[in-house]
Amino acid sequence: MTFLTDFWNLNLKEAAAIVNLQEGLRNMLQICVALCIDAYLGYRWMLILSSVLYSAGLVLLAFSVPEYFFNNGKECPLKDCFKTLRHTPFWEGLALLIVGGASQVIPLYSLSFEQTKVVKAPKDSGPTRVKVACCRFVVKLGGWRQFLQKVIRWLCRGFLIMGIITSVYGFLSFKNNWHQRYLASAIAIVIGLLWFLCGFPFYGRRRLQPSPLLTMMRTVIAALQKRHLNYQEHLGQLHRHDGEDQNQLLTDHLEMLNNAAVKESLADDNLPTGNWRLCSVKEVEQSKLLLDLIPMSATFIVYGMVKSLGNTFFLEQADSTSGDIPIIVLQVIKGVTRNAVKGGYKAVFAKRIQRMQRQYSDGVKIGIGMLTSIICCAVASSVESKRLEALRESGLLNDPKARAPISAAWLLLQFCSLGAMEGLAGSGIADFFGHYVPDSRRYGPVFTDTLAGFGILLNIGFIAMIDYYSRFRYKESWVGDSVNESRLDLIYRAYVILAILNCFLYAYVSSSHSYDNIIGKPEDEPEIPFLEVKQEQETVAYELQSIPVR
């Protein structure tokens, strides 16, 4: 955002639209990436492809800085810099960042080695010594999974903290030098990819598997092809895969989909698995579970709209105050607040609510997060009013490059509120999909990011509506060329009204939503095995045995 406004001198509306377009498309493309992973590439090849695309996009952005197109400095000196930006590699790099960013999230989560498989421990099993590299541990066979998860989790946290510290140091070291920032990030991704490729021969062959989204699409298409049938007249001709519950019946809910499980002739028994004309009873019922989530999912879109403020207007506010707190520090504080609120809610409230009514636990968490979004926008409006008042008292209100004589510490509360909203509403939405979506371990986070991305894209239209309303009603634009020439305080008030209306809508929809179809927690599902503890037949020693990873 600041790269586009400070160096390319784009106006506020253009820069916000570009950033929202990049964030929204990146999140929404995760659905397509998930389908591609399950059907064709697998996690490892998708991670390799995404790393190549992402690093290539960063390299193109590194050579789209203004200093390569103007000889008089690092900023665009023209009045209409957007036309010049069209003839730079910026747009090609942005497209690669969108595709590469969407392709990285799912593989990184699934290949984080948090999921392990352990042979069920015998009742009379006792402690045994297990050697990992040069270290020896005394663990029970049944407790090895928890022990391994704790070790890997702390290693991941350690590397994550190292990455945060490195990024903050690099951001501050390469101040106002975006060329070096982009190149350093690209080099870091390439180094990580090379390190990942070092273990490629030991990862095993990829394993492809069916996707619940593809199953839902197959069910809908098969039901439309057989819409002339009445499934109640063919209850003896329902299709079931081998190993499924032969006594499972079709429910009356969304009964138009039930025709997808009806076999019209004996030739249907020879249809291949995954065809688009015949589905099993289990597949039809799983598709109904996904379709039942649409009304609740519609209320999550505003969460993405409010979340996008942290990547656009909030950063411009921070860039227009006195520079005692760098922008990267404010973003780190937001992330720390998000994790702290998420962990605090789980420790203090989650277990109490689950003891009373487990099925309502996710709904309460999301509702509190939506109330926090109202507080976040209200606080941002108050801080912006104070910033504009400080500019007015200093006579700098008409200067688009002026910095308000107030500390950036005033923005801490709104960044913390935004982090709290993400920690409550964001994780609550992920838990909600984790309990009600088939195969939620893989698709819960994907659905959450997709809805947030859709809200971010809608944010472009919402800002355009606010701009049109202000021009029509007050004969002035609330979205000016710069943050000092805009009325972000009034824009934030519009978001407050939108968040309040969404809270009422969510309260109505959630009260009428059926919570009886809970599938379970994501950790209760069949796991993606990476390592297996296996007892040898002739000795009492235990060893780690590599097994294929999909």
Tab-separated table of N, CA, C and O in Angstrom, residues 226-235 255 258-259 262:
chain	number	residue	atom	x	y	z
A	226	LYS	N	-31.041	-36.152	-13.515
A	226	LYS	CA	-32.107	-37.109	-13.171
A	226	LYS	C	-33.284	-36.425	-12.495
A	226	LYS	O	-33.992	-37.032	-11.677
A	227	ARG	N	-33.505	-35.170	-12.819
A	227	ARG	CA	-34.581	-34.421	-12.154
A	227	ARG	C	-35.969	-34.963	-12.500
A	227	ARG	O	-36.960	-34.637	-11.818
A	228	HIS	N	-36.082	-35.797	-13.536
A	228	HIS	CA	-37.370	-36.367	-13.910
A	228	HIS	C	-37.735	-37.563	-13.040
A	228	HIS	O	-38.874	-38.054	-13.109
A	229	LEU	N	-36.804	-38.057	-12.223
A	229	LEU	CA	-37.057	-39.239	-11.396
A	229	LEU	C	-37.637	-38.847	-10.040
A	229	LEU	O	-37.503	-37.709	-9.591
A	230	ASN	N	-38.262	-39.835	-9.404
A	230	ASN	CA	-38.729	-39.694	-8.028
A	230	ASN	C	-38.005	-40.750	-7.196
A	230	ASN	O	-38.265	-41.937	-7.341
A	231	TYR	N	-37.063	-40.300	-6.365
A	231	TYR	CA	-36.205	-41.259	-5.671
A	231	TYR	C	-36.989	-42.182	-4.759
A	231	TYR	O	-36.548	-43.305	-4.461
A	232	GLN	N	-38.160	-41.746	-4.272
A	232	GLN	CA	-38.940	-42.589	-3.364
A	232	GLN	C	-39.486	-43.830	-4.049
A	232	GLN	O	-39.808	-44.814	-3.391
A	233	GLU	N	-39.577	-43.794	-5.369
A	233	GLU	CA	-40.029	-44.969	-6.115
A	233	GLU	C	-38.885	-45.915	-6.455
A	233	GLU	O	-39.124	-46.987	-7.018
A	234	HIS	N	-37.650	-45.510	-6.123
A	234	HIS	CA	-36.484	-46.347	-6.459
A	234	HIS	C	-35.597	-46.535	-5.226
A	234	HIS	O	-34.369	-46.501	-5.318
A	235	LEU	N	-36.189	-46.699	-4.072
A	235	LEU	CA	-35.399	-46.851	-2.847
A	235	LEU	C	-34.573	-48.132	-2.858
A	235	LEU	O	-33.561	-48.225	-2.149
A	255	GLU	N	-34.235	-32.798	-0.818
A	255	GLU	CA	-34.490	-34.105	-1.429
A	255	GLU	C	-34.290	-34.095	-2.947
A	255	GLU	O	-34.204	-35.157	-3.553
A	258	ASN	N	-31.404	-36.174	-3.913
A	258	ASN	CA	-31.439	-37.622	-3.693
A	258	ASN	C	-31.455	-38.413	-4.988
A	258	ASN	O	-31.060	-39.583	-5.023
A	259	ASN	N	-31.928	-37.798	-6.053
A	259	ASN	CA	-31.958	-38.515	-7.338
A	259	ASN	C	-30.563	-38.860	-7.835
A	259	ASN	O	-30.405	-39.747	-8.679
A	262	VAL	N	-29.698	-42.569	-7.385
A	262	VAL	CA	-30.579	-43.581	-7.973
A	262	VAL	C	-29.922	-44.177	-9.211
A	262	VAL	O	-29.458	-43.448	-10.099
